[in-house]
Amino acid sequence: LQGTVKPYDHSAVASWHIRDEALRYVELTMERSTGLVQLVLVWNGRREGSSFPMSLQRLLDTLWPSEQAHKSHYLSWHSIWVHWRDP
């Protein structure tokens, strides 16, 4: 996924002031009984309407493709959630 999203720089001076859109945190939780994984992404940025920033949309399309031919490779996802952190 390198190049798909810009990683958030936690080591930057006053990083909590940074307004750049970036992936801030990732949480993965596996359900033992099914082996399915829930992915939670925390995105540094403000959600504007119903559209996502292009870099986030590319990441989501890579993780959960809409094309039927590629879905069999991604059957391990239970769900993918995006939370927004408004800087």
Short mmCIF file of N, CA, C and O in Angstrom, two decimals:
data_model
loop_
_atom_site.label_atom_id
_atom_site.label_comp_id
_atom_site.label_asym_id
_atom_site.label_seq_id
_atom_site.Cartn_x
_atom_site.Cartn_y
_atom_site.Cartn_z
N LEU A 1 0.81 -1.20 0.00
CA LEU A 1 0.00 0.00 0.00
C LEU A 1 0.84 1.25 0.00
O LEU A 1 0.30 2.35 0.09
N GLN A 2 2.15 1.09 -0.09
CA GLN A 2 3.03 2.24 -0.10
C GLN A 2 2.67 3.13 -1.29
O GLN A 2 2.48 2.65 -2.39
N GLY A 3 2.57 4.40 -1.05
CA GLY A 3 2.20 5.34 -2.09
C GLY A 3 0.70 5.55 -2.21
O GLY A 3 0.25 6.47 -2.88
N THR A 4 -0.10 4.69 -1.56
CA THR A 4 -1.54 4.85 -1.60
C THR A 4 -2.00 5.92 -0.63
O THR A 4 -2.85 6.73 -0.94
N VAL A 5 -1.44 5.91 0.56
CA VAL A 5 -1.77 6.92 1.57
C VAL A 5 -0.49 7.49 2.15
O VAL A 5 0.54 6.84 2.18
N LYS A 6 -0.57 8.70 2.62
CA LYS A 6 0.55 9.35 3.28
C LYS A 6 0.48 9.01 4.76
O LYS A 6 -0.52 9.30 5.41
N PRO A 7 1.52 8.40 5.32
CA PRO A 7 1.48 8.07 6.74
C PRO A 7 1.52 9.33 7.60
O PRO A 7 2.13 10.32 7.22
N TYR A 8 0.88 9.27 8.72
CA TYR A 8 0.85 10.39 9.65
C TYR A 8 2.14 10.41 10.43
O TYR A 8 2.60 9.38 10.92
N ASP A 9 2.76 11.56 10.56
CA ASP A 9 4.04 11.69 11.25
C ASP A 9 3.80 12.05 12.72
O ASP A 9 3.64 13.21 13.07
N HIS A 10 3.79 11.05 13.59
CA HIS A 10 3.57 11.27 15.02
C HIS A 10 4.77 11.94 15.69
O HIS A 10 4.64 12.47 16.78
N SER A 11 5.93 11.88 15.04
CA SER A 11 7.12 12.45 15.65
C SER A 11 7.29 13.93 15.35
O SER A 11 8.19 14.57 15.88
N ALA A 12 6.44 14.48 14.48
CA ALA A 12 6.56 15.89 14.13
C ALA A 12 6.27 16.77 15.35
O ALA A 12 5.48 16.42 16.22
N VAL A 13 6.93 17.91 15.38
CA VAL A 13 6.70 18.86 16.47
C VAL A 13 5.24 19.31 16.41
O VAL A 13 4.73 19.67 15.35
N ALA A 14 4.57 19.26 17.55
CA ALA A 14 3.15 19.63 17.65
C ALA A 14 2.32 18.89 16.60
O ALA A 14 1.54 19.48 15.86
N SER A 15 2.48 17.57 16.51
CA SER A 15 1.81 16.78 15.48
C SER A 15 0.29 16.88 15.57
O SER A 15 -0.40 16.70 14.59
N TRP A 16 -0.23 17.20 16.72
CA TRP A 16 -1.68 17.31 16.86
C TRP A 16 -2.22 18.55 16.16
O TRP A 16 -3.42 18.69 15.97
N HIS A 17 -1.34 19.47 15.74
CA HIS A 17 -1.76 20.65 14.98
C HIS A 17 -1.76 20.40 13.47
O HIS A 17 -2.30 21.21 12.73
N ILE A 18 -1.13 19.34 13.02
CA ILE A 18 -1.00 19.09 11.59
C ILE A 18 -2.37 18.84 10.97
O ILE A 18 -3.15 18.04 11.46
N ARG A 19 -2.64 19.54 9.87
CA ARG A 19 -3.93 19.44 9.22
C ARG A 19 -3.89 18.59 7.95
O ARG A 19 -4.89 18.44 7.29
N ASP A 20 -2.74 18.06 7.61
CA ASP A 20 -2.64 17.24 6.40
C ASP A 20 -3.55 16.04 6.50
O ASP A 20 -3.68 15.43 7.57
N GLU A 21 -4.16 15.69 5.37
CA GLU A 21 -4.95 14.46 5.34
C GLU A 21 -3.99 13.29 5.31
O GLU A 21 -3.10 13.22 4.48
N ALA A 22 -4.15 12.38 6.25
CA ALA A 22 -3.25 11.23 6.33
C ALA A 22 -3.89 10.14 7.18
O ALA A 22 -4.77 10.42 8.00
N LEU A 23 -3.45 8.93 6.98
CA LEU A 23 -3.88 7.82 7.81
C LEU A 23 -3.19 7.95 9.15
O LEU A 23 -1.97 7.95 9.25
N ARG A 24 -3.95 8.07 10.21
CA ARG A 24 -3.38 8.34 11.53
C ARG A 24 -3.21 7.06 12.34
O ARG A 24 -2.17 6.84 12.94
N TYR A 25 -4.23 6.23 12.41
CA TYR A 25 -4.18 4.99 13.18
C TYR A 25 -4.88 3.87 12.41
O TYR A 25 -5.77 4.13 11.61
N VAL A 26 -4.46 2.65 12.71
CA VAL A 26 -5.09 1.46 12.16
C VAL A 26 -5.34 0.50 13.31
O VAL A 26 -4.48 0.30 14.16
N GLU A 27 -6.53 -0.08 13.34
CA GLU A 27 -6.84 -1.10 14.35
C GLU A 27 -7.41 -2.31 13.63
O GLU A 27 -8.31 -2.17 12.80
N LEU A 28 -6.90 -3.48 13.94
CA LEU A 28 -7.38 -4.73 13.38
C LEU A 28 -7.90 -5.60 14.51
O LEU A 28 -7.22 -5.78 15.52
N THR A 29 -9.10 -6.13 14.33
CA THR A 29 -9.70 -7.01 15.33
C THR A 29 -10.19 -8.26 14.62
O THR A 29 -10.94 -8.15 13.65
N MET A 30 -9.77 -9.43 15.10
CA MET A 30 -10.21 -10.68 14.48
C MET A 30 -11.25 -11.37 15.34
O MET A 30 -11.08 -11.51 16.55
N GLU A 31 -12.30 -11.80 14.70
CA GLU A 31 -13.34 -12.58 15.37
C GLU A 31 -12.89 -14.04 15.36
O GLU A 31 -12.71 -14.62 14.28
N ARG A 32 -12.69 -14.60 16.52
CA ARG A 32 -12.13 -15.96 16.61
C ARG A 32 -12.99 -17.02 15.95
O ARG A 32 -12.48 -17.92 15.31
N SER A 33 -14.29 -16.93 16.11
CA SER A 33 -15.15 -18.00 15.60
C SER A 33 -15.19 -18.07 14.08
O SER A 33 -15.34 -19.15 13.51
N THR A 34 -15.04 -16.92 13.41
CA THR A 34 -15.13 -16.91 11.95
C THR A 34 -13.80 -16.64 11.27
O THR A 34 -13.64 -16.93 10.09
N GLY A 35 -12.84 -16.06 12.01
CA GLY A 35 -11.57 -15.69 11.41
C GLY A 35 -11.64 -14.41 10.58
O GLY A 35 -10.67 -14.04 9.94
N LEU A 36 -12.79 -13.75 10.59
CA LEU A 36 -12.94 -12.52 9.83
C LEU A 36 -12.34 -11.35 10.60
O LEU A 36 -12.33 -11.34 11.83
N VAL A 37 -11.85 -10.36 9.87
CA VAL A 37 -11.15 -9.23 10.46
C VAL A 37 -11.94 -7.94 10.25
O VAL A 37 -12.41 -7.66 9.16
N GLN A 38 -12.07 -7.18 11.34
CA GLN A 38 -12.64 -5.84 11.26
C GLN A 38 -11.48 -4.86 11.22
O GLN A 38 -10.57 -4.93 12.05
N LEU A 39 -11.49 -3.96 10.26
CA LEU A 39 -10.45 -2.95 10.12
C LEU A 39 -11.05 -1.59 10.45
O LEU A 39 -12.10 -1.23 9.93
N VAL A 40 -10.40 -0.86 11.34
CA VAL A 40 -10.81 0.50 11.68
C VAL A 40 -9.67 1.43 11.30
O VAL A 40 -8.53 1.23 11.73
N LEU A 41 -9.97 2.42 10.47
CA LEU A 41 -9.00 3.42 10.05
C LEU A 41 -9.37 4.75 10.69
O LEU A 41 -10.55 5.13 10.69
N VAL A 42 -8.41 5.45 11.25
CA VAL A 42 -8.65 6.81 11.74
C VAL A 42 -7.92 7.74 10.78
O VAL A 42 -6.70 7.65 10.62
N TRP A 43 -8.69 8.57 10.12
CA TRP A 43 -8.17 9.46 9.08
C TRP A 43 -8.07 10.87 9.62
O TRP A 43 -9.02 11.40 10.17
N ASN A 44 -6.89 11.45 9.48
CA ASN A 44 -6.67 12.83 9.90
C ASN A 44 -7.20 13.74 8.80
O ASN A 44 -6.63 13.83 7.72
N GLY A 45 -8.31 14.37 9.04
CA GLY A 45 -8.91 15.25 8.04
C GLY A 45 -10.39 15.41 8.32
O GLY A 45 -10.97 14.74 9.17
N ARG A 46 -10.99 16.29 7.60
CA ARG A 46 -12.41 16.59 7.77
C ARG A 46 -13.19 15.95 6.63
O ARG A 46 -12.81 16.04 5.47
N ARG A 47 -14.28 15.31 6.95
CA ARG A 47 -15.13 14.72 5.92
C ARG A 47 -16.02 15.81 5.33
O ARG A 47 -16.74 16.50 6.03
N GLU A 48 -15.94 15.93 4.02
CA GLU A 48 -16.73 16.94 3.31
C GLU A 48 -17.80 16.22 2.49
O GLU A 48 -17.51 15.63 1.46
N GLY A 49 -19.03 16.26 2.96
CA GLY A 49 -20.12 15.62 2.22
C GLY A 49 -19.99 14.11 2.21
O GLY A 49 -19.54 13.49 3.15
N SER A 50 -20.37 13.51 1.07
CA SER A 50 -20.37 12.05 0.98
C SER A 50 -19.12 11.50 0.29
O SER A 50 -18.97 10.30 0.16
N SER A 51 -18.21 12.37 -0.15
CA SER A 51 -17.02 11.89 -0.86
C SER A 51 -15.84 11.77 0.10
O SER A 51 -15.76 12.45 1.11
N PHE A 52 -14.91 10.88 -0.26
CA PHE A 52 -13.70 10.67 0.50
C PHE A 52 -12.54 11.32 -0.24
O PHE A 52 -12.57 11.45 -1.46
N PRO A 53 -11.46 11.69 0.46
CA PRO A 53 -10.25 12.13 -0.23
C PRO A 53 -9.77 11.02 -1.16
O PRO A 53 -9.94 9.83 -0.88
N MET A 54 -9.16 11.40 -2.28
CA MET A 54 -8.75 10.43 -3.29
C MET A 54 -7.82 9.35 -2.73
O MET A 54 -7.96 8.18 -3.04
N SER A 55 -6.87 9.74 -1.87
CA SER A 55 -5.94 8.74 -1.33
C SER A 55 -6.65 7.74 -0.44
O SER A 55 -6.35 6.54 -0.46
N LEU A 56 -7.63 8.18 0.33
CA LEU A 56 -8.40 7.26 1.16
C LEU A 56 -9.27 6.36 0.30
O LEU A 56 -9.38 5.17 0.54
N GLN A 57 -9.87 6.92 -0.75
CA GLN A 57 -10.70 6.11 -1.64
C GLN A 57 -9.88 5.03 -2.33
O GLN A 57 -10.32 3.89 -2.46
N ARG A 58 -8.64 5.36 -2.75
CA ARG A 58 -7.77 4.35 -3.37
C ARG A 58 -7.44 3.24 -2.39
O ARG A 58 -7.41 2.06 -2.74
N LEU A 59 -7.18 3.61 -1.13
CA LEU A 59 -6.90 2.61 -0.11
C LEU A 59 -8.09 1.68 0.08
O LEU A 59 -7.95 0.46 0.10
N LEU A 60 -9.28 2.25 0.20
CA LEU A 60 -10.49 1.44 0.39
C LEU A 60 -10.76 0.55 -0.82
O LEU A 60 -11.15 -0.61 -0.67
N ASP A 61 -10.54 1.07 -2.02
CA ASP A 61 -10.73 0.27 -3.23
C ASP A 61 -9.74 -0.88 -3.30
O ASP A 61 -10.05 -1.94 -3.82
N THR A 62 -8.53 -0.66 -2.78
CA THR A 62 -7.52 -1.72 -2.75
C THR A 62 -7.89 -2.80 -1.74
O THR A 62 -7.77 -4.00 -2.01
N LEU A 63 -8.36 -2.37 -0.58
CA LEU A 63 -8.71 -3.31 0.48
C LEU A 63 -10.02 -4.05 0.22
O LEU A 63 -10.17 -5.21 0.56
N TRP A 64 -10.99 -3.36 -0.37
CA TRP A 64 -12.32 -3.94 -0.57
C TRP A 64 -12.80 -3.57 -1.98
O TRP A 64 -13.58 -2.64 -2.16
N PRO A 65 -12.31 -4.29 -2.99
CA PRO A 65 -12.64 -3.94 -4.38
C PRO A 65 -14.12 -4.18 -4.69
O PRO A 65 -14.74 -5.08 -4.14
N SER A 66 -14.64 -3.35 -5.56
CA SER A 66 -16.05 -3.50 -5.95
C SER A 66 -16.21 -4.47 -7.11
O SER A 66 -17.30 -4.96 -7.36
N GLU A 67 -15.13 -4.76 -7.82
CA GLU A 67 -15.20 -5.68 -8.95
C GLU A 67 -15.34 -7.11 -8.46
O GLU A 67 -14.59 -7.57 -7.63
N GLN A 68 -16.31 -7.81 -8.98
CA GLN A 68 -16.62 -9.17 -8.55
C GLN A 68 -15.42 -10.10 -8.72
O GLN A 68 -15.20 -10.97 -7.88
N ALA A 69 -14.62 -9.91 -9.76
CA ALA A 69 -13.50 -10.82 -10.03
C ALA A 69 -12.46 -10.81 -8.92
O ALA A 69 -11.78 -11.80 -8.69
N HIS A 70 -12.33 -9.70 -8.21
CA HIS A 70 -11.29 -9.59 -7.17
C HIS A 70 -11.82 -9.86 -5.77
O HIS A 70 -11.05 -9.92 -4.84
N LYS A 71 -13.11 -10.01 -5.61
CA LYS A 71 -13.68 -10.16 -4.27
C LYS A 71 -13.24 -11.43 -3.56
O LYS A 71 -13.11 -11.44 -2.35
N SER A 72 -12.98 -12.49 -4.29
CA SER A 72 -12.61 -13.74 -3.63
C SER A 72 -11.30 -13.62 -2.87
O SER A 72 -11.05 -14.36 -1.93
N HIS A 73 -10.45 -12.69 -3.25
CA HIS A 73 -9.17 -12.50 -2.56
C HIS A 73 -9.34 -11.73 -1.25
O HIS A 73 -8.42 -11.67 -0.46
N TYR A 74 -10.47 -11.12 -1.04
CA TYR A 74 -10.66 -10.24 0.11
C TYR A 74 -11.80 -10.71 1.01
O TYR A 74 -12.47 -9.91 1.62
N LEU A 75 -12.00 -12.01 1.08
CA LEU A 75 -13.09 -12.54 1.87
C LEU A 75 -12.79 -12.58 3.36
O LEU A 75 -13.60 -13.01 4.15
N SER A 76 -11.62 -12.14 3.76
CA SER A 76 -11.26 -12.18 5.18
C SER A 76 -11.77 -10.96 5.95
O SER A 76 -11.67 -10.93 7.17
N TRP A 77 -12.32 -9.95 5.27
CA TRP A 77 -12.82 -8.76 5.96
C TRP A 77 -14.21 -9.00 6.50
O TRP A 77 -15.10 -9.46 5.79
N HIS A 78 -14.40 -8.66 7.74
CA HIS A 78 -15.73 -8.61 8.34
C HIS A 78 -16.35 -7.27 7.99
O HIS A 78 -17.48 -7.17 7.53
N SER A 79 -15.57 -6.21 8.22
CA SER A 79 -16.02 -4.85 7.90
C SER A 79 -14.83 -3.92 7.92
O SER A 79 -13.78 -4.23 8.48
N ILE A 80 -15.00 -2.77 7.27
CA ILE A 80 -13.99 -1.72 7.28
C ILE A 80 -14.70 -0.43 7.69
O ILE A 80 -15.68 -0.03 7.06
N TRP A 81 -14.19 0.19 8.74
CA TRP A 81 -14.76 1.43 9.27
C TRP A 81 -13.76 2.56 9.11
O TRP A 81 -12.56 2.35 9.27
N VAL A 82 -14.25 3.76 8.84
CA VAL A 82 -13.40 4.94 8.77
C VAL A 82 -13.92 5.94 9.80
O VAL A 82 -15.09 6.30 9.77
N HIS A 83 -13.03 6.35 10.68
CA HIS A 83 -13.34 7.41 11.65
C HIS A 83 -12.54 8.63 11.25
O HIS A 83 -11.40 8.52 10.80
N TRP A 84 -13.12 9.78 11.45
CA TRP A 84 -12.49 11.03 11.05
C TRP A 84 -11.99 11.77 12.27
O TRP A 84 -12.71 11.92 13.25
N ARG A 85 -10.76 12.25 12.19
CA ARG A 85 -10.20 13.09 13.24
C ARG A 85 -10.03 14.47 12.65
O ARG A 85 -9.15 14.71 11.82
N ASP A 86 -10.89 15.38 13.02
CA ASP A 86 -10.86 16.73 12.52
C ASP A 86 -9.78 17.51 13.26
O ASP A 86 -9.89 17.74 14.45
N PRO A 87 -8.68 17.85 12.54
CA PRO A 87 -7.55 18.50 13.24
C PRO A 87 -7.89 19.90 13.73
O PRO A 87 -8.70 20.58 13.25
#
